[in-house]
């Protein structure tokens, strides 16, 4: 936000003539969230109700065939002799039927907005219009503008010719923004071009005046240029699309009137919840760090918790008797395992001895030869 105590006043020829006090409203906090919320709801208040016809999709005689005919129970067109007979009707899934949940004109079109929120949003939009970076970020061509906010002599309110208005804007370097808006005129994409919204264009400067002595007729025909009375500031003009940073051209009378509108007996200027929102800078400042406790380093490392179901030592701390029983069971299992191993070794040894004796018997029997090699006789 700007913090200049005074702002320059320029003549209609572009020369600096005097200075005026910066209105206090330009120091209001810039709240993009409030501006977007208020703009979104305020922009809904100029909508016209629309709805489909109550008879649409139902202008045909149709009734269901009921059950038992292996077809859906959707109403069907009666009669015969045409392809339309027997076709489904009325339903949103049917060709030529009504839409789902037909729109009604008694929808909630408009939105109520708190007055305090609307005033906060307007003050934030005014403050943002005094920040050159926000004005340039919004896309305005202000490279040749000598100062933001741009304040002209009050005689600008008596301008009656568009040619004179164009010369005034060229003298203060604001004509580039008007030309940008004129060059951006395009045919709208979509069906809006058939609904009296054929062209789209960017926004140009916003001329704010106190008394309309012809300034409206002079500036209104320039592409992209809008006019507004300082007593009727509109958020839809100060932040088009909900984007803050509109390039405003003020008359000196309008700037002086802001101190009356937002004066002691006027509207309240919102204040920021924090004077400095840079939390990192606040925390790391010497004032805060000097009263903080030093950082604790190399602290005791927490021991890892052990599972008593798996660890006997952890179980011994919780239940010594259960730990003793588990140790006894472990020793018994080890003893049984050792006894089983010795028994298996004895069995294997006996089995091997049996196999050896079997092989020896077969070898001894083979040495005696075949008992029937010379034949044998059977005595009767």
Coordinates of C-alpha atoms in Angstrom, one line a residue:
X1 CA 0.0 0.0 0.0
X2 CA 1.1 3.5 -0.7
X3 CA 2.2 5.6 2.3
X4 CA 2.6 9.0 0.6
X5 CA 1.1 11.8 2.7
X6 CA 0.2 13.9 -0.4
X7 CA -0.5 13.1 -4.1
X8 CA 0.1 15.3 -7.1
X9 CA -2.6 17.1 -9.0
X10 CA -2.0 17.4 -12.8
X11 CA -3.6 19.9 -15.2
X12 CA -5.4 18.9 -18.3
X13 CA -2.2 19.5 -20.3
X14 CA -0.3 17.0 -18.1
X15 CA 1.7 19.4 -15.9
X16 CA 1.9 19.1 -12.2
X17 CA 0.1 22.1 -10.6
X18 CA -0.4 21.3 -6.9
X19 CA -0.7 18.6 -4.3
X20 CA -3.5 17.4 -2.2
X21 CA -3.7 15.2 0.9
X22 CA -3.9 11.5 0.3
X23 CA -7.4 10.3 1.5
X24 CA -7.2 8.0 4.5
X25 CA -9.3 5.3 2.7
X26 CA -6.3 4.6 0.5
X27 CA -4.6 3.1 3.6
X28 CA -7.3 0.5 4.1
X29 CA -6.2 -3.2 4.2
X30 CA -6.3 -4.9 0.8
X31 CA -8.5 -8.0 1.3
X32 CA -8.7 -10.0 -1.9
X33 CA -10.9 -12.6 -0.3
X34 CA -13.6 -10.1 0.8
X35 CA -13.5 -8.4 -2.6
X36 CA -14.0 -11.7 -4.5
X37 CA -16.8 -12.8 -2.1
X38 CA -18.8 -9.6 -2.4
X39 CA -18.2 -9.3 -6.1
X40 CA -19.4 -12.8 -6.7
X41 CA -22.7 -12.3 -4.8
X42 CA -23.2 -8.7 -6.0
X43 CA -22.8 -9.8 -9.7
X44 CA -25.8 -12.2 -9.3
X45 CA -28.2 -9.3 -8.5
X46 CA -28.6 -8.2 -12.1
X47 CA -29.7 -11.6 -13.4
X48 CA -33.1 -12.1 -15.1
X49 CA -35.2 -15.2 -14.3
X50 CA -35.4 -17.9 -16.9
X51 CA -37.1 -21.3 -17.1
X52 CA -38.3 -23.8 -19.6
X53 CA -42.0 -24.0 -20.4
X54 CA -44.1 -26.0 -17.9
X55 CA -45.6 -27.8 -20.9
X56 CA -42.3 -28.6 -22.6
X57 CA -42.0 -32.4 -23.3
X58 CA -45.5 -33.1 -22.2
X59 CA -47.5 -32.0 -25.2
X60 CA -48.4 -35.5 -26.2
X61 CA -51.0 -38.0 -25.1
X62 CA -49.1 -41.0 -23.5
X63 CA -49.8 -43.6 -20.9
X64 CA -48.0 -46.6 -19.6
X65 CA -48.7 -50.1 -21.0
X66 CA -48.4 -51.5 -17.5
X67 CA -46.7 -54.8 -16.6
X68 CA -46.8 -58.1 -18.3
X69 CA -45.7 -57.0 -21.8
X70 CA -41.9 -57.3 -21.2
X71 CA -41.3 -53.5 -21.8
X72 CA -40.5 -50.7 -19.4
X73 CA -43.4 -49.0 -17.6
X74 CA -42.5 -45.5 -19.0
X75 CA -45.6 -43.7 -20.6
X76 CA -45.9 -44.5 -24.3
X77 CA -47.5 -42.6 -27.1
X78 CA -50.7 -44.2 -28.2
X79 CA -52.2 -44.7 -31.6
X80 CA -50.8 -46.4 -34.6
X81 CA -49.7 -46.0 -38.2
X82 CA -46.7 -43.9 -37.3
X83 CA -43.3 -44.5 -35.8
X84 CA -44.1 -42.2 -33.0
X85 CA -46.8 -44.6 -31.6
X86 CA -45.4 -46.8 -28.9
X87 CA -42.4 -44.6 -28.2
X88 CA -41.6 -43.5 -24.7
X89 CA -42.6 -40.0 -23.6
X90 CA -42.5 -37.5 -20.7
X91 CA -39.4 -38.9 -19.1
X92 CA -36.1 -37.2 -19.1
X93 CA -34.5 -40.3 -20.6
X94 CA -36.9 -40.3 -23.6
X95 CA -36.5 -38.6 -26.9
X96 CA -38.8 -35.5 -27.0
X97 CA -39.4 -35.8 -23.2
X98 CA -39.0 -33.1 -20.6
X99 CA -35.7 -32.3 -18.9
X100 CA -34.7 -33.6 -15.5
X101 CA -35.9 -31.1 -12.8
X102 CA -37.3 -28.5 -15.1
X103 CA -36.0 -25.0 -14.2
X104 CA -38.4 -22.6 -12.4
X105 CA -38.5 -18.9 -12.3
X106 CA -38.8 -18.9 -8.6
X107 CA -35.2 -20.0 -8.1
X108 CA -33.1 -17.9 -5.7
X109 CA -31.5 -15.5 -8.1
X110 CA -30.4 -12.7 -5.9
X111 CA -28.1 -12.6 -2.9
X112 CA -28.2 -10.5 0.2
X113 CA -24.8 -9.1 1.2
X114 CA -23.9 -7.5 4.6
X115 CA -23.5 -3.7 4.3
X116 CA -20.3 -3.8 6.3
X117 CA -18.9 -6.4 3.9
X118 CA -19.8 -4.3 0.9
X119 CA -18.2 -1.2 2.5
X120 CA -15.1 -3.2 3.4
X121 CA -14.8 -4.5 -0.2
X122 CA -15.1 -1.0 -1.7
X123 CA -12.5 0.4 0.7
X124 CA -10.1 -2.5 -0.2
X125 CA -10.7 -1.9 -3.9
X126 CA -10.0 1.8 -3.5
X127 CA -6.7 1.1 -1.6
X128 CA -5.7 -1.4 -4.3
X129 CA -6.2 1.1 -7.1
X130 CA -3.5 3.2 -5.5
X131 CA -0.9 0.5 -5.7
X132 CA 1.0 0.7 -9.1
X133 CA 2.0 -3.0 -8.9
X134 CA -1.6 -4.2 -8.5
X135 CA -2.8 -1.9 -11.3
X136 CA -0.1 -3.2 -13.7
X137 CA -0.8 -6.8 -12.6
X138 CA -4.4 -6.3 -13.6
X139 CA -3.2 -5.6 -17.2
X140 CA -3.6 -1.8 -17.4
X141 CA -1.1 0.1 -19.6
X142 CA 0.2 2.7 -17.1
X143 CA 3.9 2.9 -18.1
X144 CA 3.6 6.6 -19.2
X145 CA 1.3 7.7 -16.3
X146 CA 3.2 10.0 -14.0
X147 CA 1.7 8.9 -10.7
X148 CA -0.8 6.4 -9.3
X149 CA -3.4 7.4 -8.2
X150 CA -3.8 9.8 -11.1
X151 CA -5.6 13.0 -10.0
X152 CA -6.5 15.7 -12.5
X153 CA -7.7 19.3 -11.9
X154 CA -11.4 19.7 -11.2
X155 CA -11.9 21.4 -14.5
X156 CA -11.9 18.0 -16.1
X157 CA -15.5 17.7 -14.9
X158 CA -16.5 20.4 -17.4
X159 CA -15.2 18.6 -20.4
X160 CA -17.9 18.2 -23.0
X161 CA -16.2 16.9 -26.1
X162 CA -14.9 13.4 -26.7
X163 CA -12.0 14.9 -28.7
X164 CA -11.0 17.0 -25.7
X165 CA -11.3 14.0 -23.4
X166 CA -9.0 12.0 -25.7
X167 CA -6.4 14.8 -25.7
X168 CA -6.6 15.0 -21.8
X169 CA -5.9 11.2 -21.5
X170 CA -3.0 11.5 -24.0
X171 CA -1.5 14.3 -22.1
X172 CA -1.3 12.3 -18.8
X173 CA -0.2 9.0 -20.5
X174 CA -3.5 7.2 -20.0
X175 CA -4.5 6.9 -23.7
X176 CA -2.4 3.7 -24.1
X177 CA -4.8 1.9 -21.8
X178 CA -7.8 3.1 -23.9
X179 CA -6.1 1.9 -27.1
X180 CA -5.4 -1.4 -25.5
X181 CA -9.1 -1.8 -24.7
X182 CA -10.1 -0.8 -28.2
X183 CA -7.7 -3.3 -29.8
X184 CA -9.0 -6.1 -27.6
X185 CA -12.5 -6.1 -29.1
X186 CA -13.4 -9.6 -30.2
X187 CA -16.5 -11.5 -31.1
X188 CA -17.6 -13.6 -28.2
X189 CA -17.1 -17.4 -28.3
X190 CA -20.4 -19.2 -27.7
X191 CA -24.1 -18.5 -28.0
X192 CA -23.8 -15.2 -26.2
X193 CA -23.1 -13.6 -29.5
X194 CA -26.7 -14.3 -30.4
X195 CA -28.0 -12.9 -27.2
X196 CA -27.0 -9.2 -27.4
X197 CA -23.6 -10.0 -26.0
X198 CA -21.8 -10.2 -29.3
X199 CA -18.5 -8.5 -28.4
X200 CA -16.0 -8.7 -25.6
X201 CA -13.3 -6.2 -24.7
X202 CA -10.9 -5.4 -21.9
X203 CA -11.6 -2.7 -19.3
X204 CA -9.9 0.7 -19.6
X205 CA -9.6 3.6 -17.1
X206 CA -12.4 4.4 -14.7
X207 CA -13.0 8.2 -14.5
X208 CA -14.3 9.2 -11.1
X209 CA -15.9 12.7 -10.7
X210 CA -17.9 14.6 -8.2
X211 CA -20.2 16.8 -10.4
X212 CA -21.2 15.8 -13.9
X213 CA -20.8 19.1 -15.9
X214 CA -20.5 17.2 -19.1
X215 CA -17.7 14.8 -18.3
X216 CA -20.0 11.8 -18.7
X217 CA -20.9 12.8 -22.3
X218 CA -17.2 13.4 -23.1
X219 CA -15.7 10.2 -21.9
X220 CA -18.5 7.6 -22.3
X221 CA -17.9 7.0 -26.0
X222 CA -14.2 6.0 -25.5
X223 CA -13.8 2.2 -25.7
X224 CA -13.2 0.6 -22.3
X225 CA -13.7 3.9 -20.4
X226 CA -16.3 3.9 -17.6
X227 CA -17.5 6.8 -15.4
X228 CA -18.6 6.8 -11.8
X229 CA -19.6 9.4 -9.3
X230 CA -17.6 9.4 -6.1
X231 CA -20.7 9.3 -4.0
X232 CA -21.9 6.1 -5.8
X233 CA -18.7 4.0 -6.0
X234 CA -19.5 0.6 -7.3
X235 CA -17.4 -2.5 -6.6
X236 CA -18.3 -4.0 -10.0
X237 CA -16.5 -1.1 -11.5
X238 CA -13.6 -0.8 -9.0
X239 CA -12.8 -4.5 -9.2
X240 CA -14.2 -6.0 -12.5
X241 CA -14.3 -9.7 -12.3
X242 CA -13.4 -9.6 -8.6
X243 CA -9.8 -8.5 -9.6
X244 CA -8.5 -5.5 -7.7
X245 CA -6.3 -2.8 -9.1
X246 CA -8.6 -0.8 -11.5
X247 CA -6.8 2.1 -13.1
X248 CA -8.7 5.2 -11.8
X249 CA -8.6 8.7 -13.1
X250 CA -9.8 11.1 -10.3
X251 CA -10.8 14.7 -10.3
X252 CA -9.4 16.7 -7.5
X253 CA -12.9 17.4 -6.2
X254 CA -13.7 13.7 -6.1
X255 CA -10.5 12.9 -4.1
X256 CA -11.3 15.7 -1.6
X257 CA -14.8 14.3 -1.3
X258 CA -13.4 10.9 -0.1
X259 CA -12.3 12.5 3.2
X260 CA -15.9 13.6 3.7
X261 CA -17.4 10.2 2.8
X262 CA -14.9 8.3 4.9
X263 CA -14.5 11.1 7.5
X264 CA -15.3 11.3 11.2
X265 CA -19.1 11.4 10.6
X266 CA -19.0 9.2 7.5
X267 CA -18.2 5.6 6.8
X268 CA -15.7 3.8 8.9
X269 CA -12.4 2.9 7.3
X270 CA -11.6 -0.8 8.1
X271 CA -8.4 -1.5 10.0
X272 CA -6.1 -4.5 9.5
X273 CA -6.1 -7.2 12.2
X274 CA -2.3 -7.0 12.1
X275 CA -0.1 -3.9 11.4
X276 CA 2.6 -6.1 10.0
X277 CA 1.4 -9.4 8.5
X278 CA 5.0 -10.7 7.9
X279 CA 5.0 -13.4 10.6
X280 CA 8.5 -14.6 9.7
X281 CA 9.9 -11.2 10.2
X282 CA 8.1 -10.7 13.5
X283 CA 9.3 -14.1 14.9
X284 CA 12.9 -13.6 13.8
X285 CA 13.0 -10.0 15.1
X286 CA 15.5 -9.1 17.9
X287 CA 12.6 -8.1 20.2
X288 CA 11.0 -11.5 20.1
X289 CA 14.1 -13.6 20.0
X290 CA 15.6 -11.8 23.0
X291 CA 12.8 -13.0 25.3
X292 CA 12.5 -16.6 24.0
X293 CA 14.1 -19.6 25.7
X294 CA 17.1 -21.0 23.9
X295 CA 16.5 -23.9 21.6
X296 CA 16.9 -27.2 23.3
X297 CA 19.5 -29.4 21.6
X298 CA 21.0 -32.9 22.2
X299 CA 18.1 -33.9 24.4
X300 CA 17.7 -37.3 25.8
X301 CA 16.6 -39.8 23.2
X302 CA 13.5 -41.7 24.0
X303 CA 14.0 -45.4 24.4
X304 CA 12.2 -47.6 22.0
X305 CA 9.3 -49.3 23.5
X306 CA 9.6 -53.1 23.4
X307 CA 6.7 -55.5 22.9
X308 CA 6.1 -57.7 26.0
X309 CA 4.7 -60.5 23.8
X310 CA 8.0 -60.9 22.0
X311 CA 10.5 -59.7 24.6
X312 CA 11.0 -61.6 27.8
X313 CA 12.8 -58.7 29.4
X314 CA 9.9 -56.4 28.8
X315 CA 7.5 -59.0 30.1
X316 CA 9.7 -59.5 33.3
X317 CA 9.1 -55.8 34.1
X318 CA 5.3 -56.1 33.8
X319 CA 4.8 -59.6 35.2
X320 CA 7.8 -61.5 36.7
X321 CA 5.8 -64.7 37.2
X322 CA 4.7 -64.8 33.6
X323 CA 8.3 -64.2 32.5
X324 CA 9.5 -67.1 34.7
X325 CA 6.8 -69.4 33.3
X326 CA 7.8 -68.4 29.8
X327 CA 11.5 -69.1 30.5
X328 CA 10.6 -72.5 32.0
X329 CA 8.6 -73.4 29.0
X330 CA 11.5 -72.3 26.7
X331 CA 13.9 -74.6 28.6
X332 CA 11.5 -77.5 28.4
X333 CA 11.1 -77.0 24.7
X334 CA 14.9 -77.0 24.3
X335 CA 15.2 -80.2 26.4
X336 CA 12.5 -81.9 24.4
X337 CA 14.3 -80.9 21.2
X338 CA 17.6 -82.4 22.5
X339 CA 16.0 -85.6 23.6
X340 CA 14.2 -86.0 20.2
X341 CA 17.5 -85.5 18.4
X342 CA 19.3 -88.2 20.4
X343 CA 16.4 -90.6 19.9
X344 CA 16.4 -90.0 16.1
X345 CA 20.2 -90.6 16.1
X346 CA 19.8 -94.0 17.9
X347 CA 17.0 -95.1 15.5
X348 CA 19.1 -94.1 12.5
X349 CA 22.1 -96.1 13.9
X350 CA 20.0 -99.3 14.5
X351 CA 18.4 -99.0 11.0
X352 CA 21.8 -98.7 9.4
X353 CA 23.1 -101.8 11.4
X354 CA 20.1 -103.8 10.2
X355 CA 20.8 -102.8 6.6
X356 CA 24.4 -103.9 6.9
X357 CA 23.5 -107.3 8.3
X358 CA 21.0 -107.8 5.5
X359 CA 23.6 -107.0 2.9
X360 CA 26.0 -109.5 4.6
X361 CA 23.4 -112.3 4.6
X362 CA 22.7 -111.8 0.9
X363 CA 26.4 -111.8 0.1
X364 CA 27.0 -115.1 2.0
X365 CA 24.0 -116.8 0.4
X366 CA 25.3 -115.8 -3.1
X367 CA 28.7 -117.5 -2.4
X368 CA 27.0 -121.0 -1.9
X369 CA 25.8 -121.0 -5.5
X370 CA 22.6 -122.2 -7.0
X371 CA 21.2 -125.4 -5.3
X372 CA 19.4 -126.5 -8.5
X373 CA 22.3 -126.1 -10.9
X374 CA 22.6 -130.0 -11.3
X375 CA 18.9 -130.6 -11.3
X376 CA 16.9 -132.7 -8.8
X377 CA 14.7 -135.8 -8.9
X378 CA 11.4 -136.4 -7.3
X379 CA 11.0 -139.9 -5.7
X380 CA 7.6 -141.4 -5.9

